[in-house]
Every structure is written in structure tokens, then in C-alpha cells.
Coordinates of C-alpha atoms in Angstrom, one line a residue:
X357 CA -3.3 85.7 14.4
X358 CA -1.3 86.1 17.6
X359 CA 0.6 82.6 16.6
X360 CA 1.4 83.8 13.1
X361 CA 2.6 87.2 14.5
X362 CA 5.0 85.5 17.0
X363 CA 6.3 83.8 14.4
X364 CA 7.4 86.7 11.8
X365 CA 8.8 88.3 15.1
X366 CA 10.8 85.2 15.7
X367 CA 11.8 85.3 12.1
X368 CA 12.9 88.9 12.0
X369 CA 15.0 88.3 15.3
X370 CA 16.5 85.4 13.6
X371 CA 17.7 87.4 10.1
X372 CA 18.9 90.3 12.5
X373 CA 21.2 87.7 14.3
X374 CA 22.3 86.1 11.7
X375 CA 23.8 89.7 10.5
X376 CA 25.4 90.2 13.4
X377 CA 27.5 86.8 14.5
X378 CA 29.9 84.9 12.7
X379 CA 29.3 83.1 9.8
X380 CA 25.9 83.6 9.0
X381 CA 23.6 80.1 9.9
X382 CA 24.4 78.9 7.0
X383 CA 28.5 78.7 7.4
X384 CA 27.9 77.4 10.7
X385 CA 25.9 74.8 9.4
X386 CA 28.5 73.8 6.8
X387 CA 31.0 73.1 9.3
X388 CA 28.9 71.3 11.3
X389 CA 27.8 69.1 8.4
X390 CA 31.3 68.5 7.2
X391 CA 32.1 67.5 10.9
X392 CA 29.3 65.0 11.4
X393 CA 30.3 63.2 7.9
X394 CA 33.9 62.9 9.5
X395 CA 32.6 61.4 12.8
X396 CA 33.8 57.7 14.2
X397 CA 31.0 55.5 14.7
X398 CA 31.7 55.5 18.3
X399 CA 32.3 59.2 19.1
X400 CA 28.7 59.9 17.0
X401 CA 26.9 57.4 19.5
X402 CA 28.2 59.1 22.3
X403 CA 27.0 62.2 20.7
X404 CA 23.9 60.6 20.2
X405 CA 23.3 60.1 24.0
X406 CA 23.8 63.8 24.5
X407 CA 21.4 65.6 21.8
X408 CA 19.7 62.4 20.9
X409 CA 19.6 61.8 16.8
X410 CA 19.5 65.5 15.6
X411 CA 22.2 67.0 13.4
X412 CA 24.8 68.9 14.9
X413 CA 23.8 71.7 12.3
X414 CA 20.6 71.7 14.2
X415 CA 22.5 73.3 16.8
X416 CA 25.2 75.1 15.1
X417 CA 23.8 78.5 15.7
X418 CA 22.6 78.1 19.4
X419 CA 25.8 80.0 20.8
X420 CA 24.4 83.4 18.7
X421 CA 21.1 82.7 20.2
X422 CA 21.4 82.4 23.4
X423 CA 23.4 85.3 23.7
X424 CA 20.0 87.4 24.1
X425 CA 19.7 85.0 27.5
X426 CA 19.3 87.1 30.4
X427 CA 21.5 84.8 32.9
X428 CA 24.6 85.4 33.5
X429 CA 25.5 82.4 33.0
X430 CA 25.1 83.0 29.1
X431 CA 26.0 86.9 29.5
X432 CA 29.7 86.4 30.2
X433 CA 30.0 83.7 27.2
X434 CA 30.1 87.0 24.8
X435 CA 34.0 87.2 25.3
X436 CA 34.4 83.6 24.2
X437 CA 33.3 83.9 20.2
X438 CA 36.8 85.9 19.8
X439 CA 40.0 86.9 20.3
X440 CA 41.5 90.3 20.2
X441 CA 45.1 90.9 18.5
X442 CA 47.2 93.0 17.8
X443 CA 48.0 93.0 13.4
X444 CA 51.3 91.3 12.2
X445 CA 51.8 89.1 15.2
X446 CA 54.5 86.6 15.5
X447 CA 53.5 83.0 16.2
X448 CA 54.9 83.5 19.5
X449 CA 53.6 87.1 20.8
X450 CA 50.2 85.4 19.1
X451 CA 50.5 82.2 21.2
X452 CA 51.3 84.3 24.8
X453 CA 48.7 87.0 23.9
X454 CA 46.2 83.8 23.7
X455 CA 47.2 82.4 27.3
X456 CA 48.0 85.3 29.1
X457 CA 45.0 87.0 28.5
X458 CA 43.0 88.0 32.0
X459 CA 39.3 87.5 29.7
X460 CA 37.6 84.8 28.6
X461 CA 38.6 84.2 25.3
X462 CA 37.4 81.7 22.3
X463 CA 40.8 80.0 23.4
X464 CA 40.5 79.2 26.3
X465 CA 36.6 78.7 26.7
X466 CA 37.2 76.2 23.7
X467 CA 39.7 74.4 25.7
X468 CA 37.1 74.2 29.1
X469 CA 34.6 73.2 27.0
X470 CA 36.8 70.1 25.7
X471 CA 38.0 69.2 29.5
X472 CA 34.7 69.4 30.6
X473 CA 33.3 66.3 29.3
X474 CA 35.6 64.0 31.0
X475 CA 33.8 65.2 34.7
X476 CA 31.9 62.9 35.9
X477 CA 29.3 64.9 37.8
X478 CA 28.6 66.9 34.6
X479 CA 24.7 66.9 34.0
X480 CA 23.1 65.9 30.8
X481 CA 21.5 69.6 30.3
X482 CA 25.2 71.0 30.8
X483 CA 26.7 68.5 28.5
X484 CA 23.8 69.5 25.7
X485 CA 24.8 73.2 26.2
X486 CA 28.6 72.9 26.8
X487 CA 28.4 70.5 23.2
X488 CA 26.3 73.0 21.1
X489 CA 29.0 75.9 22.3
X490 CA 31.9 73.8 21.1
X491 CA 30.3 73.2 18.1
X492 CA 29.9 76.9 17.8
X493 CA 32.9 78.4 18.7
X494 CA 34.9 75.9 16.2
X495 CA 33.4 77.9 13.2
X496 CA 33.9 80.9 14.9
X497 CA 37.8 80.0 15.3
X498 CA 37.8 79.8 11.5
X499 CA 35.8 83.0 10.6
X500 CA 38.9 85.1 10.5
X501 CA 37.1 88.8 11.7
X502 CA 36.8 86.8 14.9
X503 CA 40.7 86.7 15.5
X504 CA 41.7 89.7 14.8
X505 CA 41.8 93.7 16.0
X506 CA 39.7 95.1 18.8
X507 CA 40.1 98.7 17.9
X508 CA 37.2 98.5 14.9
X509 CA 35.9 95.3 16.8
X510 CA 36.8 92.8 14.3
X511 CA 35.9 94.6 11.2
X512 CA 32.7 96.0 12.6
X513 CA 33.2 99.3 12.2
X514 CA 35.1 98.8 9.1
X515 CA 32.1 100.3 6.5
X516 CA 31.9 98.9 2.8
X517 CA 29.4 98.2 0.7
X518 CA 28.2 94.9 -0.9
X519 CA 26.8 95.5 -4.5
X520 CA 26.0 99.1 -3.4
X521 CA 24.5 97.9 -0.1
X522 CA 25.7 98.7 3.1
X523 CA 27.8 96.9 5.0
X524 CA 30.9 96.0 6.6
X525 CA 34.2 93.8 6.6
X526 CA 32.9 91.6 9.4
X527 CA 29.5 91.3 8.0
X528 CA 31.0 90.3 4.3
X529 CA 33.4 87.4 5.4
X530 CA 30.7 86.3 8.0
X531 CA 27.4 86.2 5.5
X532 CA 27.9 87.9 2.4
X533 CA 30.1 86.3 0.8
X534 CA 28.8 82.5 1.7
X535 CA 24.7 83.3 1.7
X536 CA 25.8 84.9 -2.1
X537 CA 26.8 81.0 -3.6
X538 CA 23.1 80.4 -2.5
X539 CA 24.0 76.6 -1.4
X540 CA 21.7 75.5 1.3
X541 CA 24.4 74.3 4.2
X542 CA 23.9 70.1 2.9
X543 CA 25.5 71.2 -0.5
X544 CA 27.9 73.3 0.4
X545 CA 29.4 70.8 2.5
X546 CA 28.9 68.5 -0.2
X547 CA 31.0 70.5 -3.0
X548 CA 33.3 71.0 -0.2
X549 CA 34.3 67.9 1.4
X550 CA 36.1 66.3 -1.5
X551 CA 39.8 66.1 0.2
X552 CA 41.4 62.8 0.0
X553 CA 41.9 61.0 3.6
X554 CA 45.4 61.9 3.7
X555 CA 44.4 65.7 2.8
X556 CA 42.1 65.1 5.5
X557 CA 44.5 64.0 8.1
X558 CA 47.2 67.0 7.2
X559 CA 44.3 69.8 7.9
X560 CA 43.6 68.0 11.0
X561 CA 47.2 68.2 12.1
X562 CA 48.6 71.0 14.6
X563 CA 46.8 72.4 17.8
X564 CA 43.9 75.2 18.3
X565 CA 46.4 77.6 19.2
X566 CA 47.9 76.9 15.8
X567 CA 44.6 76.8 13.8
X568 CA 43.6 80.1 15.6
X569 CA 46.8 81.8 14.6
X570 CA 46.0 81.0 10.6
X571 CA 43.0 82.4 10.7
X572 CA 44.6 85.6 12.4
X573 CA 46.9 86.0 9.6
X574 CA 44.5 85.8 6.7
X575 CA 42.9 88.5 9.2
X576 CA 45.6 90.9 8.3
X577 CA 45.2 90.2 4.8
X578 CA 41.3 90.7 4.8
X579 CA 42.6 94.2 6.1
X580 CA 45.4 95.1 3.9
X581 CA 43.0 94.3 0.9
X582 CA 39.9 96.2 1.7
X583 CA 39.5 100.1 2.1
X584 CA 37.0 102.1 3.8
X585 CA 33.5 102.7 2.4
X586 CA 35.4 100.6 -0.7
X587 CA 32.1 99.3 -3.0
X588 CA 32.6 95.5 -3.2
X589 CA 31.0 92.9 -5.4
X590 CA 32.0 90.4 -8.2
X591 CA 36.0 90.9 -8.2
X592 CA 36.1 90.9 -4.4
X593 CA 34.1 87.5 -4.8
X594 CA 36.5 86.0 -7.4
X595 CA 39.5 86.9 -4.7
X596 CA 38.2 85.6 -1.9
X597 CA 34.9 82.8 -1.9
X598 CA 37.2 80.2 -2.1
X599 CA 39.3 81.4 1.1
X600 CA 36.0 81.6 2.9
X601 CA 35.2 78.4 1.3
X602 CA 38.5 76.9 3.1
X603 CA 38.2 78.0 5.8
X604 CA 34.6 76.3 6.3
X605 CA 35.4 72.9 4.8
X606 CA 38.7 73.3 7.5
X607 CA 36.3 74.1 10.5
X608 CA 34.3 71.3 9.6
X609 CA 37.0 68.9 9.6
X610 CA 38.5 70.2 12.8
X611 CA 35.4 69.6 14.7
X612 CA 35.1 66.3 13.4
X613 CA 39.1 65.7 15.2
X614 CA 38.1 67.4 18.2
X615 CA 34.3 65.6 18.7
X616 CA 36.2 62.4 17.6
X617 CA 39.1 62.9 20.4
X618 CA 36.4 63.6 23.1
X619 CA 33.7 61.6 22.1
X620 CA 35.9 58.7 20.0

């Protein structure tokens, strides 16, 4: 009895997270997925040393989870799933904002994260940990509420409801929406990933910084199109699944590029 109660408190914790953070488990997953079918041979053996021969969707979620970690080391990762703006940025003001920043920021903690591998003292355990938080905070580049305005904390506070559920902006683009297709994370990276290698290699093109700026723009559309306490359902879904949909098959393949630079 005490076994089975852990577990439906585990499972509760679990569904309350996955309210909470970006994308939902199961966007997370997808772009995970999609980024282990785009792996080299060599960069997924190198992997493969690190985490052994699980998925990286396994771990796709551990950077929501261990948020409720009492060490500080964990604690000050919070900063580093986002990045505040200010609306209507220029690529410019955007790209200083980014750098000049005295916080942590997904930016530059994604940037650590990628340097870090190449130091030769780095232990296993921190190269596990420091490889499921890249993995993480690459779908939380391209969950758009996570580069955006800091005054209603992404969208947070931003009330709607979701077929005459409560809600909010953040909460639609990160789970709504995607947990509404009802894939399970293998086929939604399956009806995803149909780009042609040369599509491929144009949505790996540009730089993080770039990449993070796009989804900060379809930010300020999210928030040009939505109202408070609006009631949203089926037209909202016919407007916007397949942005959400992009912007998961492009996180995906991104990964892949980055785990294929590092790793490759």
C-alpha cells in the first residue's frame, strides 16, 4: 500500500510539472526524438558513453525536474529556461539585451553548457547532467513564452481559457495545444520530420542567438493575437498547431546540429 501510494504522489507531482514548464513532456520529447534521428553515427556513440543506450527523450524533461532539487547547485539553474525582453525588439537591441544581461540566461547557460564538454577534467556525472540540461533548454529556446516579456512572466499571468477551462497563454503554447493532437512523442516526431536534407540543412543554419530571436518574434504575435480571459478552442487551434508544430520539428533538428558539433 505504501509503494502504490508513493507512486500516485509521484504521478500527481509529475502532471503538476508538466503544467508548469515548457512544453509539456511530451514537446520535449518530440524534439528530442527528431534530434536523435538526425544524429552522426559518431556524435551518438559519444553520446552513448555519457547516458549509456537510453533515448535522449528519456531525459528530455530532467531540467523541470530537478528544479524541486534543494542544492543550489540546481536552484540557480531557474534563470536559465528563459530570457526576458522587452516586445518589438530589433535584431540588434535583442542580440545586446542577450549578452549584456548581468543573470543567467537560457543564452548564455546554453552556450556554457556547449563549451563545457571540451574540459578535460569534467566528470562523467557532470557530463550526464550538463547533457540532459542542453537537451532541455534547446526545446525551451523554441517554446516562444520562454523568450519573451517579464512583466506577466512569459504569459503566466496572461488568463484564458482552453475549451472553457482555465488557463493561460504560457500554459496553451507549452501543453495545450501539443497534448490536444494526442500523438504520443514517437509519432509526432514522425509526422514531423519529413523535411528534405536540404530543408534540413537551411533550419539548421544561423546561430542561437538568431534562433532565439525567431522565437521572440512569434512571441509578440502570440500576444497581439490573444486577449485577456479570451475563451480559446478549435479556431485558435486551426491558427496556430502548426506554428507550435514548427517550432518542435525546428528544436529537434537544432539539437541534432548542436549534439552533432560537440559530440560529431
Amino acid at each position: 500500500m505504501k509503494n502504490i501510494l508513493k507512486s500516485l504522489i509521484v504521478l500527481a507531482m509529475t502532471l503538476q510539472i508538466s503544467s508548469v514548464f515548457a512544453w509539456g513532456s511530451t514537446g520535449h520529447r518530440v524534439v528530442a526524438e527528431v534530434a536523435e534521428r538526425h544524429l552522426t553515427k559518431k556524435a551518438k556513440k559519444n553520446i552513448q558513453k555519457i547516458i549509456g543506450k537510453q533515448k535522449l527523450a528519456y531525459w528530455a524533461n530532467w531540467g523541470d525536474f530537478i528544479k524541486s532539487d534543494p542544492h543550489d547547485e540546481f536552484k540557480k539553474l531557474g534563470n536559465s529556461h528563459f530570457i526576458n525582453t522587452n516586445p518589438h525588439l530589433p535584431w540588434a537591441d535583442f542580440q545586446l539585451a542577450m549578452e549584456n544581461s548581468n543573470e543567467e540566461n537560457l543564452y548564455k547557460t546554453v552556450l556554457r553548457l556547449e563549451k563545457s564538454f571540451s574540459e578535460k577534467d569534467l566528470t562523467l556525472e557532470k557530463k550526464k547532467q550538463n547533457l540532459y540540461m542542453l537537451i532541455h533548454l534547446i526545446g525551451d529556446a523554441h517554446q516562444p513564452m520562454h523568450v519573451s516579456r517579464a512583466e506577466d512572466q512569459g504569459g503566466n499571468k496572461i488568463e484564458v481559457s482552453w475549451f472553457g477551462k482555465k488557463s493561460n497563454i504560457h500554459r496553451v503554447w507549452d501543453s495545450d495545444l501539443i497534448d490536444g493532437e494526442k500523438y504520443s512523442y514517437t509519432e509526432y516526431a514522425t509526422v514531423l520530420d519529413i523535411l528534405s536534407k536540404n530543408e534540413v540543412k537551411q533550419v539548421q543554419g544561423g546561430t542561437l542567438a538568431s534562433w532565439l530571436y525567431e522565437s521572440n518574434q512569434l512571441s509578440d504575435k502570440i500576444y497581439a493575437d490573444v486577449e485577456l480571459n479570451a475563451n480559446l478552442s478549435y479556431n485558435y487551434i486551426y491558427n496556430n498547431i502548426y506554428k507550435a508544430e514548427n517550432c518542435m520539428l525546428r528544436g529537434g533538428l537544432r539539437l541534432a546540429k548542436i549534439l552533432n558539433d560537440v559530440f560529431g
